[in-house]
mmCIF file of C-alpha atoms and ligand atoms in Angstrom:
data_model
loop_
_atom_site.group_PDB
_atom_site.id
_atom_site.type_symbol
_atom_site.label_atom_id
_atom_site.label_comp_id
_atom_site.label_asym_id
_atom_site.label_seq_id
_atom_site.Cartn_x
_atom_site.Cartn_y
_atom_site.Cartn_z
ATOM 1 C CA MET R 1084 104.580 65.029 25.265
ATOM 2 C CA LYS R 1085 101.352 66.089 23.517
ATOM 3 C CA ILE R 1086 97.992 65.706 25.224
ATOM 4 C CA LEU R 1087 94.708 66.271 23.414
ATOM 5 C CA ILE R 1088 91.754 67.447 25.511
ATOM 6 C CA ALA R 1089 88.373 66.593 24.031
ATOM 7 C CA ASN R 1090 85.294 68.480 25.172
ATOM 8 C CA LEU R 1091 82.245 66.490 24.143
ATOM 9 C CA GLY R 1092 78.769 67.985 24.018
ATOM 10 C CA SER R 1093 75.609 66.484 22.613
ATOM 11 C CA THR R 1094 75.982 68.526 19.399
ATOM 12 C CA SER R 1095 79.592 69.709 19.557
ATOM 13 C CA VAL R 1096 83.142 68.357 19.769
ATOM 14 C CA LYS R 1097 85.748 70.907 20.869
ATOM 15 C CA TYR R 1098 89.432 70.225 21.375
ATOM 16 C CA ARG R 1099 92.672 71.744 22.614
ATOM 17 C CA LEU R 1100 96.117 70.288 22.063
ATOM 18 C CA PHE R 1101 98.778 70.908 24.735
ATOM 19 C CA ASP R 1102 102.506 70.319 24.554
ATOM 20 C CA PHE R 1103 104.333 69.510 27.786
ATOM 21 C CA SER R 1104 107.856 69.220 26.390
ATOM 22 C CA SER R 1105 108.925 72.304 28.373
ATOM 23 C CA GLY R 1106 107.346 70.889 31.567
ATOM 24 C CA GLU R 1107 104.481 73.419 31.491
ATOM 25 C CA GLY R 1108 101.343 72.865 29.428
ATOM 26 C CA VAL R 1109 101.579 75.055 26.316
ATOM 27 C CA LEU R 1110 98.480 75.365 24.137
ATOM 28 C CA LEU R 1111 99.389 74.451 20.555
ATOM 29 C CA VAL R 1112 96.020 74.661 18.872
ATOM 30 C CA LYS R 1113 92.322 74.665 19.609
ATOM 31 C CA GLY R 1114 89.324 73.998 17.437
ATOM 32 C CA GLY R 1115 85.880 72.568 17.361
ATOM 33 C CA ILE R 1116 83.042 71.253 15.353
ATOM 34 C CA GLU R 1117 79.525 72.544 15.986
ATOM 35 C CA ARG R 1118 76.156 71.057 14.989
ATOM 36 C CA VAL R 1119 77.505 67.522 15.192
ATOM 37 C CA ASN R 1120 75.116 64.794 14.060
ATOM 38 C CA ASP R 1121 77.631 61.996 13.938
ATOM 39 C CA HIS R 1122 80.312 61.967 16.639
ATOM 40 C CA ALA R 1123 82.409 59.369 14.801
ATOM 41 C CA THR R 1124 82.781 61.674 11.786
ATOM 42 C CA ALA R 1125 83.501 64.633 14.055
ATOM 43 C CA ILE R 1126 86.315 62.713 15.781
ATOM 44 C CA GLU R 1127 87.815 61.797 12.414
ATOM 45 C CA GLN R 1128 87.645 65.472 11.476
ATOM 46 C CA VAL R 1129 89.546 66.425 14.656
ATOM 47 C CA GLN R 1130 92.241 63.890 13.772
ATOM 48 C CA SER R 1131 92.592 65.203 10.224
ATOM 49 C CA GLU R 1132 92.620 68.861 11.390
ATOM 50 C CA LEU R 1133 95.513 68.024 13.711
ATOM 51 C CA LYS R 1134 97.405 66.259 10.939
ATOM 52 C CA GLU R 1135 96.699 68.843 8.239
ATOM 53 C CA GLY R 1136 97.780 71.639 10.586
ATOM 54 C CA GLY R 1137 101.066 69.802 11.129
ATOM 55 C CA TRP R 1138 100.412 69.490 14.872
ATOM 56 C CA ILE R 1139 100.783 65.712 14.772
ATOM 57 C CA THR R 1140 102.146 63.425 12.086
ATOM 58 C CA SER R 1141 100.428 60.283 13.344
ATOM 59 C CA GLN R 1142 98.203 59.229 16.203
ATOM 60 C CA ALA R 1143 101.292 57.955 17.991
ATOM 61 C CA ASP R 1144 102.262 61.612 18.603
ATOM 62 C CA LEU R 1145 99.426 61.881 21.114
ATOM 63 C CA THR R 1146 100.607 60.644 24.501
ATOM 64 C CA ALA R 1147 97.039 60.634 25.829
ATOM 65 C CA ILE R 1148 93.578 62.047 25.338
ATOM 66 C CA GLY R 1149 92.066 63.782 28.343
ATOM 67 C CA PHE R 1150 88.391 64.324 29.082
ATOM 68 C CA LYS R 1151 86.557 66.626 31.492
ATOM 69 C CA THR R 1152 84.303 63.765 32.509
ATOM 70 C CA ILE R 1153 81.219 64.569 34.578
ATOM 71 C CA MET R 1154 80.437 61.805 37.043
ATOM 72 C CA ALA R 1155 80.592 58.079 37.689
ATOM 73 C CA GLU R 1156 79.035 55.938 40.379
ATOM 74 C CA GLY R 1157 81.461 55.489 43.262
ATOM 75 C CA ILE R 1158 84.388 57.080 41.376
ATOM 76 C CA THR R 1159 86.008 60.505 41.327
ATOM 77 C CA GLY R 1160 89.492 61.968 40.770
ATOM 78 C CA CYS R 1161 91.665 61.557 37.698
ATOM 79 C CA LEU R 1162 91.948 58.083 36.210
ATOM 80 C CA GLU R 1163 92.180 55.973 33.107
ATOM 81 C CA LEU R 1164 88.852 55.514 31.344
ATOM 82 C CA THR R 1165 88.733 51.748 31.187
ATOM 83 C CA GLU R 1166 85.519 50.047 30.111
ATOM 84 C CA GLU R 1167 84.797 49.433 33.814
ATOM 85 C CA VAL R 1168 85.005 53.177 34.566
ATOM 86 C CA VAL R 1169 82.872 54.004 31.533
ATOM 87 C CA GLU R 1170 80.248 51.543 32.783
ATOM 88 C CA SER R 1171 80.260 53.358 36.151
ATOM 89 C CA MET R 1172 79.655 56.596 34.240
ATOM 90 C CA GLU R 1173 76.801 54.933 32.430
ATOM 91 C CA MET R 1174 75.158 54.179 35.770
ATOM 92 C CA CYS R 1175 74.820 57.952 36.280
ATOM 93 C CA ASN R 1176 73.255 58.647 32.893
ATOM 94 C CA TYR R 1177 69.840 59.349 34.290
ATOM 95 C CA VAL R 1178 71.311 61.709 36.938
ATOM 96 C CA ALA R 1179 73.200 63.774 34.345
ATOM 97 C CA PRO R 1180 71.291 63.077 31.107
ATOM 98 C CA ALA R 1181 72.544 66.163 29.274
ATOM 99 C CA HIS R 1182 76.197 65.597 30.161
ATOM 100 C CA ASN R 1183 77.205 61.964 30.668
ATOM 101 C CA PRO R 1184 75.860 60.277 27.485
ATOM 102 C CA PRO R 1185 77.838 62.377 24.939
ATOM 103 C CA TYR R 1186 81.042 61.725 26.915
ATOM 104 C CA ILE R 1187 80.426 58.002 27.073
ATOM 105 C CA LYS R 1188 79.700 57.889 23.361
ATOM 106 C CA GLY R 1189 82.809 59.928 22.505
ATOM 107 C CA ILE R 1190 85.124 57.983 24.839
ATOM 108 C CA ARG R 1191 84.024 54.666 23.297
ATOM 109 C CA LEU R 1192 84.566 56.064 19.803
ATOM 110 C CA PHE R 1193 88.068 57.287 20.689
ATOM 111 C CA ALA R 1194 88.852 53.920 22.348
ATOM 112 C CA ASN R 1195 87.770 52.229 19.163
ATOM 113 C CA LYS R 1196 89.672 54.484 16.785
ATOM 114 C CA MET R 1197 92.816 54.852 18.893
ATOM 115 C CA PRO R 1198 93.169 51.670 20.961
ATOM 116 C CA GLU R 1199 96.855 52.350 21.712
ATOM 117 C CA THR R 1200 96.318 55.825 23.202
ATOM 118 C CA PRO R 1201 95.474 56.090 26.923
ATOM 119 C CA LEU R 1202 92.182 57.865 27.603
ATOM 120 C CA VAL R 1203 92.169 59.672 30.950
ATOM 121 C CA GLY R 1204 89.326 61.534 32.676
ATOM 122 C CA LEU R 1205 89.389 64.245 35.320
ATOM 123 C CA PHE R 1206 85.951 64.057 36.882
ATOM 124 C CA GLU R 1207 84.156 67.355 37.488
ATOM 125 C CA THR R 1208 83.400 66.133 41.015
ATOM 126 C CA ALA R 1209 87.095 65.735 41.927
ATOM 127 C CA PHE R 1210 87.579 69.274 43.252
ATOM 128 C CA TYR R 1211 84.944 68.628 45.948
ATOM 129 C CA GLN R 1212 86.340 65.436 47.403
ATOM 130 C CA TRP R 1213 87.704 67.233 50.472
ATOM 131 C CA MET R 1214 84.455 68.892 51.565
ATOM 132 C CA PRO R 1215 83.391 68.122 55.136
ATOM 133 C CA GLU R 1216 80.579 65.601 55.501
ATOM 134 C CA SER R 1217 78.268 68.331 56.812
ATOM 135 C CA SER R 1218 78.488 69.904 53.350
ATOM 136 C CA THR R 1219 77.986 66.704 51.364
ATOM 137 C CA ARG R 1220 75.047 65.131 53.215
ATOM 138 C CA TYR R 1221 71.422 65.611 52.259
ATOM 139 C CA ALA R 1222 68.940 65.086 55.088
ATOM 140 C CA VAL R 1223 67.596 61.869 53.565
ATOM 141 C CA PRO R 1224 67.189 58.398 55.087
ATOM 142 C CA LYS R 1225 70.404 56.419 55.483
ATOM 143 C CA SER R 1226 69.347 54.005 52.763
ATOM 144 C CA TRP R 1227 69.180 56.928 50.277
ATOM 145 C CA HIS R 1228 72.604 58.115 51.345
ATOM 146 C CA GLU R 1229 73.966 54.598 50.920
ATOM 147 C CA ALA R 1230 72.449 54.542 47.441
ATOM 148 C CA GLY R 1231 74.630 57.523 46.543
ATOM 149 C CA VAL R 1232 72.265 60.439 47.215
ATOM 150 C CA ARG R 1233 74.743 63.102 48.353
ATOM 151 C CA ARG R 1234 75.976 66.506 47.340
ATOM 152 C CA TRP R 1235 78.884 66.473 44.935
ATOM 153 C CA GLY R 1236 79.500 69.710 43.081
ATOM 154 C CA PHE R 1237 80.506 70.229 39.441
ATOM 155 C CA HIS R 1238 82.465 72.581 37.167
ATOM 156 C CA GLY R 1239 85.405 71.362 39.245
ATOM 157 C CA ALA R 1240 88.066 72.026 36.594
ATOM 158 C CA SER R 1241 86.846 75.593 36.108
ATOM 159 C CA HIS R 1242 86.572 76.444 39.800
ATOM 160 C CA LYS R 1243 89.977 74.866 40.436
ATOM 161 C CA PHE R 1244 91.470 77.099 37.758
ATOM 162 C CA ILE R 1245 89.869 80.129 39.456
ATOM 163 C CA ALA R 1246 91.170 79.010 42.870
ATOM 164 C CA GLU R 1247 94.695 78.974 41.493
ATOM 165 C CA ARG R 1248 94.592 82.006 39.221
ATOM 166 C CA SER R 1249 92.824 84.339 41.683
ATOM 167 C CA ALA R 1250 95.509 83.575 44.278
ATOM 168 C CA GLU R 1251 98.258 84.267 41.719
ATOM 169 C CA LEU R 1252 96.683 87.551 40.649
ATOM 170 C CA LEU R 1253 96.257 88.737 44.227
ATOM 171 C CA GLY R 1254 99.794 87.893 45.259
ATOM 172 C CA ARG R 1255 99.078 84.748 47.278
ATOM 173 C CA GLU R 1256 101.605 82.374 45.721
ATOM 174 C CA ASP R 1257 101.375 80.096 48.803
ATOM 175 C CA VAL R 1258 97.669 79.510 48.123
ATOM 176 C CA ALA R 1259 98.178 79.218 44.358
ATOM 177 C CA ASP R 1260 100.806 76.572 45.014
ATOM 178 C CA ARG R 1261 98.487 74.618 47.264
ATOM 179 C CA ALA R 1262 95.664 74.814 44.701
ATOM 180 C CA ARG R 1263 98.032 73.696 41.936
ATOM 181 C CA ASN R 1264 99.068 70.615 43.896
ATOM 182 C CA LEU R 1265 95.708 69.662 45.368
ATOM 183 C CA TYR R 1266 95.440 66.329 43.658
ATOM 184 C CA ILE R 1267 98.919 65.196 44.571
ATOM 185 C CA ASP R 1268 98.989 66.117 48.229
ATOM 186 C CA ASP R 1269 95.270 65.496 48.810
ATOM 187 C CA ALA R 1270 94.682 69.073 49.945
ATOM 188 C CA GLY R 1271 96.901 68.322 52.928
ATOM 189 C CA SER R 1272 99.381 71.184 52.843
ATOM 190 C CA LYS R 1273 98.710 74.279 54.925
ATOM 191 C CA VAL R 1274 99.083 77.837 53.718
ATOM 192 C CA GLU R 1275 101.506 80.199 55.422
ATOM 193 C CA GLY R 1276 99.563 83.456 55.456
ATOM 194 C CA PRO R 1277 96.053 84.422 56.598
ATOM 195 C CA PRO R 1278 93.099 82.487 55.158
ATOM 196 C CA PHE R 1279 92.399 83.304 51.495
ATOM 197 C CA ARG R 1280 88.689 83.166 50.730
ATOM 198 C CA VAL R 1281 87.173 83.299 47.266
ATOM 199 C CA ILE R 1282 83.714 82.943 45.781
ATOM 200 C CA SER R 1283 83.919 81.738 42.194
ATOM 201 C CA CYS R 1284 80.903 82.359 39.926
ATOM 202 C CA HIS R 1285 80.965 80.155 36.807
ATOM 203 C CA LEU R 1286 78.031 81.619 34.885
ATOM 204 C CA GLY R 1287 77.341 80.122 31.468
ATOM 205 C CA GLY R 1288 74.985 77.672 29.765
ATOM 206 C CA SER R 1289 75.258 75.807 33.063
ATOM 207 C CA SER R 1290 76.017 77.929 36.101
ATOM 208 C CA SER R 1291 77.478 77.175 39.497
ATOM 209 C CA ILE R 1292 78.966 79.065 42.406
ATOM 210 C CA THR R 1293 81.707 77.687 44.642
ATOM 211 C CA GLY R 1294 83.135 78.804 47.968
ATOM 212 C CA ILE R 1295 86.915 78.300 48.126
ATOM 213 C CA LYS R 1296 89.157 78.499 51.174
ATOM 214 C CA ASP R 1297 92.927 78.359 50.742
ATOM 215 C CA GLY R 1298 92.548 76.852 47.284
ATOM 216 C CA THR R 1299 90.122 74.059 48.239
ATOM 217 C CA ALA R 1300 86.359 73.989 47.606
ATOM 218 C CA ILE R 1301 84.101 74.197 50.637
ATOM 219 C CA GLY R 1302 80.893 73.795 48.626
ATOM 220 C CA ASN R 1303 79.207 74.209 45.253
ATOM 221 C CA SER R 1304 75.690 75.245 44.333
ATOM 222 C CA MET R 1305 75.182 72.067 42.308
ATOM 223 C CA GLY R 1306 74.430 68.914 44.257
ATOM 224 C CA LEU R 1307 73.992 65.257 43.389
ATOM 225 C CA SER R 1308 73.913 66.292 39.740
ATOM 226 C CA PRO R 1309 74.650 69.380 37.625
ATOM 227 C CA GLN R 1310 70.915 70.107 37.821
ATOM 228 C CA SER R 1311 70.587 72.119 41.028
ATOM 229 C CA GLY R 1312 71.692 75.583 42.186
ATOM 230 C CA LEU R 1313 71.197 78.513 39.819
ATOM 231 C CA PRO R 1314 68.761 78.258 36.906
ATOM 232 C CA HIS R 1315 70.655 76.978 33.847
ATOM 233 C CA ASN R 1316 69.947 77.658 30.168
ATOM 234 C CA ASN R 1317 67.181 75.035 29.983
ATOM 235 C CA ARG R 1318 67.516 73.147 33.279
ATOM 236 C CA VAL R 1319 65.673 74.069 36.421
ATOM 237 C CA GLY R 1320 68.236 74.714 39.165
ATOM 238 C CA ASP R 1321 67.022 74.516 42.767
ATOM 239 C CA LEU R 1322 63.512 73.166 43.192
ATOM 240 C CA ASP R 1323 61.550 71.911 46.171
ATOM 241 C CA SER R 1324 61.380 68.120 45.766
ATOM 242 C CA MET R 1325 57.620 68.194 46.460
ATOM 243 C CA ALA R 1326 57.085 70.133 43.217
ATOM 244 C CA VAL R 1327 57.934 66.956 41.311
ATOM 245 C CA LEU R 1328 55.374 64.873 43.194
ATOM 246 C CA HIS R 1329 52.832 67.686 42.918
ATOM 247 C CA MET R 1330 53.098 67.848 39.124
ATOM 248 C CA MET R 1331 53.175 64.069 38.709
ATOM 249 C CA ARG R 1332 49.971 63.700 40.708
ATOM 250 C CA ARG R 1333 48.201 66.854 39.533
ATOM 251 C CA ASN R 1334 48.914 66.550 35.787
ATOM 252 C CA ASN R 1335 49.493 62.820 35.716
ATOM 253 C CA LEU R 1336 53.032 63.310 34.353
ATOM 254 C CA SER R 1337 55.277 60.327 33.694
ATOM 255 C CA VAL R 1338 58.920 60.135 34.788
ATOM 256 C CA ASP R 1339 60.003 60.908 31.213
ATOM 257 C CA GLN R 1340 57.725 63.941 31.016
ATOM 258 C CA VAL R 1341 59.115 65.253 34.311
ATOM 259 C CA GLU R 1342 62.654 64.733 33.013
ATOM 260 C CA GLN R 1343 61.852 66.599 29.810
ATOM 261 C CA ALA R 1344 60.288 69.489 31.749
ATOM 262 C CA LEU R 1345 63.101 69.831 34.299
ATOM 263 C CA CYS R 1346 66.077 69.098 32.045
ATOM 264 C CA CYS R 1347 65.026 70.690 28.739
ATOM 265 C CA ASP R 1348 62.141 73.140 29.188
ATOM 266 C CA SER R 1349 62.995 74.884 32.469
ATOM 267 C CA GLY R 1350 65.697 77.328 33.589
ATOM 268 C CA LEU R 1351 66.071 80.566 31.631
ATOM 269 C CA LYS R 1352 64.180 79.008 28.728
ATOM 270 C CA GLY R 1353 61.200 78.126 30.902
ATOM 271 C CA LEU R 1354 61.110 81.522 32.577
ATOM 272 C CA SER R 1355 61.594 83.622 29.442
ATOM 273 C CA GLY R 1356 59.173 81.595 27.392
ATOM 274 C CA GLY R 1357 61.651 80.170 24.913
ATOM 275 C CA HIS R 1358 65.086 81.831 24.900
ATOM 276 C CA ASN R 1359 67.961 79.992 26.517
ATOM 277 C CA ASP R 1360 70.809 82.296 25.529
ATOM 278 C CA ILE R 1361 71.318 85.273 27.823
ATOM 279 C CA ARG R 1362 72.028 87.579 24.832
ATOM 280 C CA ASP R 1363 68.570 86.873 23.371
ATOM 281 C CA ILE R 1364 66.965 87.202 26.782
ATOM 282 C CA GLN R 1365 68.635 90.573 27.345
ATOM 283 C CA THR R 1366 67.538 91.819 23.900
ATOM 284 C CA ALA R 1367 63.960 90.728 24.556
ATOM 285 C CA ALA R 1368 64.003 92.276 28.047
ATOM 286 C CA ASP R 1369 65.306 95.556 26.606
ATOM 287 C CA ARG R 1370 62.377 95.532 24.172
ATOM 288 C CA GLY R 1371 60.004 95.295 27.133
ATOM 289 C CA ASP R 1372 59.374 91.541 27.336
ATOM 290 C CA THR R 1373 58.466 91.048 31.005
ATOM 291 C CA ASN R 1374 59.086 87.280 31.036
ATOM 292 C CA SER R 1375 62.633 87.810 29.825
ATOM 293 C CA ARG R 1376 63.194 90.548 32.417
ATOM 294 C CA LEU R 1377 61.922 88.135 35.055
ATOM 295 C CA ALA R 1378 64.304 85.409 33.834
ATOM 296 C CA LEU R 1379 67.245 87.788 34.323
ATOM 297 C CA ASP R 1380 65.982 88.837 37.755
ATOM 298 C CA VAL R 1381 65.567 85.226 38.930
ATOM 299 C CA PHE R 1382 69.065 84.389 37.674
ATOM 300 C CA VAL R 1383 70.637 87.390 39.444
ATOM 301 C CA ASN R 1384 68.662 86.693 42.619
ATOM 302 C CA SER R 1385 69.837 83.108 42.694
ATOM 303 C CA ALA R 1386 73.479 84.101 42.146
ATOM 304 C CA ARG R 1387 73.234 86.569 45.060
ATOM 305 C CA HIS R 1388 71.640 83.869 47.222
ATOM 306 C CA TRP R 1389 74.595 81.527 46.701
ATOM 307 C CA ILE R 1390 77.174 84.292 47.084
ATOM 308 C CA GLY R 1391 75.517 85.144 50.406
ATOM 309 C CA ALA R 1392 75.659 81.521 51.527
ATOM 310 C CA TYR R 1393 79.407 81.188 50.942
ATOM 311 C CA PHE R 1394 80.091 84.696 52.220
ATOM 312 C CA ALA R 1395 78.627 83.594 55.572
ATOM 313 C CA GLN R 1396 80.350 80.222 55.565
ATOM 314 C CA LEU R 1397 83.726 81.813 54.834
ATOM 315 C CA ASN R 1398 83.217 84.663 57.333
ATOM 316 C CA GLY R 1399 83.816 87.235 54.582
ATOM 317 C CA ILE R 1400 85.822 86.977 51.376
ATOM 318 C CA ASP R 1401 88.937 88.375 49.751
ATOM 319 C CA ALA R 1402 87.767 87.974 46.156
ATOM 320 C CA LEU R 1403 84.617 87.504 44.123
ATOM 321 C CA VAL R 1404 85.374 86.089 40.683
ATOM 322 C CA PHE R 1405 83.269 85.932 37.520
ATOM 323 C CA THR R 1406 84.015 83.417 34.781
ATOM 324 C CA ALA R 1407 82.517 81.464 31.806
ATOM 325 C CA GLY R 1408 80.301 82.752 28.970
ATOM 326 C CA ILE R 1409 78.058 85.033 31.030
ATOM 327 C CA GLY R 1410 80.560 85.828 33.791
ATOM 328 C CA GLU R 1411 83.265 86.857 31.307
ATOM 329 C CA ASN R 1412 81.090 88.705 28.801
ATOM 330 C CA ARG R 1413 78.010 90.180 30.442
ATOM 331 C CA ALA R 1414 78.905 93.367 32.325
ATOM 332 C CA ALA R 1415 75.251 94.156 33.023
ATOM 333 C CA ILE R 1416 74.701 90.839 34.805
ATOM 334 C CA ARG R 1417 77.893 91.299 36.853
ATOM 335 C CA ALA R 1418 76.705 94.777 37.858
ATOM 336 C CA GLU R 1419 73.271 93.516 38.887
ATOM 337 C CA ILE R 1420 74.783 90.696 40.949
ATOM 338 C CA CYS R 1421 77.147 93.088 42.762
ATOM 339 C CA ALA R 1422 74.575 95.855 43.341
ATOM 340 C CA ASN R 1423 73.858 96.871 46.955
ATOM 341 C CA MET R 1424 76.588 94.748 48.454
ATOM 342 C CA ASP R 1425 78.655 97.646 49.816
ATOM 343 C CA GLN R 1426 77.844 96.551 53.372
ATOM 344 C CA LEU R 1427 79.634 93.300 52.523
ATOM 345 C CA GLY R 1428 82.649 95.236 51.249
ATOM 346 C CA ILE R 1429 81.841 94.667 47.567
ATOM 347 C CA GLN R 1430 82.044 97.843 45.464
ATOM 348 C CA LEU R 1431 82.208 97.518 41.718
ATOM 349 C CA ASP R 1432 83.953 100.118 39.569
ATOM 350 C CA SER R 1433 81.196 100.544 37.006
ATOM 351 C CA SER R 1434 83.371 101.997 34.252
ATOM 352 C CA LYS R 1435 86.024 99.269 34.597
ATOM 353 C CA ASN R 1436 83.284 96.651 34.649
ATOM 354 C CA ALA R 1437 81.731 98.030 31.472
ATOM 355 C CA SER R 1438 84.988 98.476 29.586
ATOM 356 C CA ILE R 1439 86.553 95.012 29.756
ATOM 357 C CA GLU R 1440 85.977 92.282 27.197
ATOM 358 C CA ALA R 1441 86.516 88.666 28.242
ATOM 359 C CA GLU R 1442 89.897 89.496 29.707
ATOM 360 C CA GLU R 1443 91.550 89.136 33.083
ATOM 361 C CA ALA R 1444 90.828 92.242 35.144
ATOM 362 C CA ILE R 1445 90.078 93.616 38.587
ATOM 363 C CA ILE R 1446 86.741 95.417 38.273
ATOM 364 C CA SER R 1447 86.225 96.618 41.854
ATOM 365 C CA ARG R 1448 86.970 100.109 43.139
ATOM 366 C CA GLU R 1449 90.363 100.787 44.738
ATOM 367 C CA ASP R 1450 88.656 101.119 48.146
ATOM 368 C CA SER R 1451 86.560 97.953 47.800
ATOM 369 C CA ALA R 1452 87.484 95.596 50.660
ATOM 370 C CA VAL R 1453 86.630 92.636 48.427
ATOM 371 C CA LYS R 1454 88.403 92.466 45.075
ATOM 372 C CA VAL R 1455 86.024 91.661 42.232
ATOM 373 C CA LEU R 1456 87.723 89.938 39.298
ATOM 374 C CA VAL R 1457 86.955 88.625 35.852
ATOM 375 C CA ILE R 1458 89.089 85.610 34.955
ATOM 376 C CA PRO R 1459 88.518 83.733 31.696
ATOM 377 C CA THR R 1460 88.419 80.098 32.710
ATOM 378 C CA ASN R 1461 90.804 77.466 31.349
ATOM 379 C CA GLU R 1462 89.287 74.113 32.196
ATOM 380 C CA GLU R 1463 91.203 72.272 29.500
ATOM 381 C CA LEU R 1464 94.564 73.336 30.952
ATOM 382 C CA VAL R 1465 93.548 71.968 34.364
ATOM 383 C CA VAL R 1466 92.526 68.660 32.783
ATOM 384 C CA ALA R 1467 95.691 68.469 30.674
ATOM 385 C CA ARG R 1468 97.916 69.043 33.711
ATOM 386 C CA GLU R 1469 96.153 66.365 35.746
ATOM 387 C CA VAL R 1470 96.344 63.908 32.851
ATOM 388 C CA LYS R 1471 100.085 64.548 32.632
ATOM 389 C CA ARG R 1472 100.452 64.057 36.364
ATOM 390 C CA PHE R 1473 98.479 60.821 36.159
ATOM 391 C CA LEU R 1474 100.756 59.529 33.381
ATOM 392 C CA ASP R 1475 103.927 60.592 35.234
ATOM 393 C CA ASN R 1476 102.751 58.808 38.408
ATOM 394 C CA LYS R 1477 101.935 55.696 36.419
ATOM 395 C CA LYS R 1478 105.460 55.616 34.990
ATOM 396 C CA ASN R 1479 107.089 55.914 38.457
HETATM 397 P P1 LIG Q 1210 78.587 76.322 28.383
HETATM 398 O O1 LIG Q 1210 78.088 76.097 29.772
HETATM 399 O O2 LIG Q 1210 77.720 75.693 27.341
HETATM 400 O O3 LIG Q 1210 80.066 76.077 28.203
HETATM 401 P P2 LIG Q 1210 79.238 79.145 28.017
HETATM 402 O O4 LIG Q 1210 80.192 79.253 29.152
HETATM 403 O O5 LIG Q 1210 79.760 79.275 26.639
HETATM 404 O O6 LIG Q 1210 78.338 77.858 28.136
HETATM 405 O O7 LIG Q 1210 78.117 80.257 28.236
HETATM 406 C C1 LIG Q 1210 76.987 80.402 27.432
HETATM 407 C C2 LIG Q 1210 76.246 81.671 27.853
HETATM 408 O O8 LIG Q 1210 77.176 82.759 27.872
HETATM 409 C C3 LIG Q 1210 75.129 82.066 26.907
HETATM 410 O O9 LIG Q 1210 74.009 82.485 27.676
HETATM 411 C C4 LIG Q 1210 75.695 83.238 26.135
HETATM 412 O O10 LIG Q 1210 74.727 84.201 25.902
HETATM 413 C C5 LIG Q 1210 76.751 83.800 27.033
HETATM 414 N N1 LIG Q 1210 77.889 84.211 26.198
HETATM 415 C C6 LIG Q 1210 78.833 83.404 25.705
HETATM 416 N N2 LIG Q 1210 79.717 84.101 24.955
HETATM 417 C C7 LIG Q 1210 79.317 85.381 24.956
HETATM 418 C C8 LIG Q 1210 79.801 86.577 24.369
HETATM 419 N N3 LIG Q 1210 80.912 86.606 23.626
HETATM 420 N N4 LIG Q 1210 79.121 87.712 24.608
HETATM 421 C C9 LIG Q 1210 78.030 87.691 25.368
HETATM 422 N N5 LIG Q 1210 77.511 86.589 25.960
HETATM 423 C C10 LIG Q 1210 78.138 85.457 25.766
#
């Protein structure tokens, strides 16, 4: 059984092909096309790369195509992407304008080109479906809540991978097992040992922090959309809702202008005055650019704010995990986030932290009560496994 996972961005199409013939998901090949102008051509290129590489002989070799879909109105979990589901995704386009439209476009193109192949989505919100209502409610009028204004949480596939892998690495197979089976036993099973508490920091182009207890999310720094929480590369992160009204009234901004400002010209780009890649920001800061230094400081401050929130909610933690582009590769940012947290039991080993390169490692000191880890994320594997499970359940 071969399952292709397609990761669709507005200007990129990345893919990973997994083989499940041994029962476990084994990565056969990965690839991607950057600077995509025409998604249809990019999808054809993926198909021919798979054929030319000898990974598939025809489209019929693909049992399904899986997608790390973002959000849909009234829908979460892992399910087949019928036109009805895609229309529900479309209803959220203006809530997740950077994320939902490229997926919808790509899914329709795949459906068109490969009508016989099931298309299955694991929604990024799925990992948060067991959060208590006190963590999902905004303090808005009931009519707003009924219209769908609630906290969700995103980067679910990544944080789920961290939930599982951190437990494995720290010898908590009972918790890893629970995390692995979340979607089939609805987070119902109990763990045997003491509570296992993790804060997972997915820091990348988009960033979010999740509190995890016994393999299940208790909260995520993103809310109704992937817009809130930490500042992102070009999106704002947390913002007082009155700021929107203030700028609309003061500068006579239209809804579209506000969307452009908050979704394209804010975040690290807005703060630094133009850069949205942390490498460029760091280089500029090192050269003495104060706006870039400020962008890094705001980012670090926000990460510490969210770590503090989940630290309190979890009554302490066993592990703090860094993942994704920044979390896996930027030792300086990890060090700044972990600085002066010894009273919370977090003590980084600075030489270990500086010496690793995007690899799995424990980077805290031996005597640190909290283990600090770097774990390269594997969102596609999580999606592939859930797609397989979905197909197996459908057969039974
Ligand atoms: P996305 O959210 O788009 O998937 P990534 O997880 O790839 O983003 O993270 C992008 C961020 O991570 C950028 O700010 C980039 O500077 C940083 N980053 C990614 N890869 C590296 C690397 N190899 N070395 C240093 N920084 C990196």
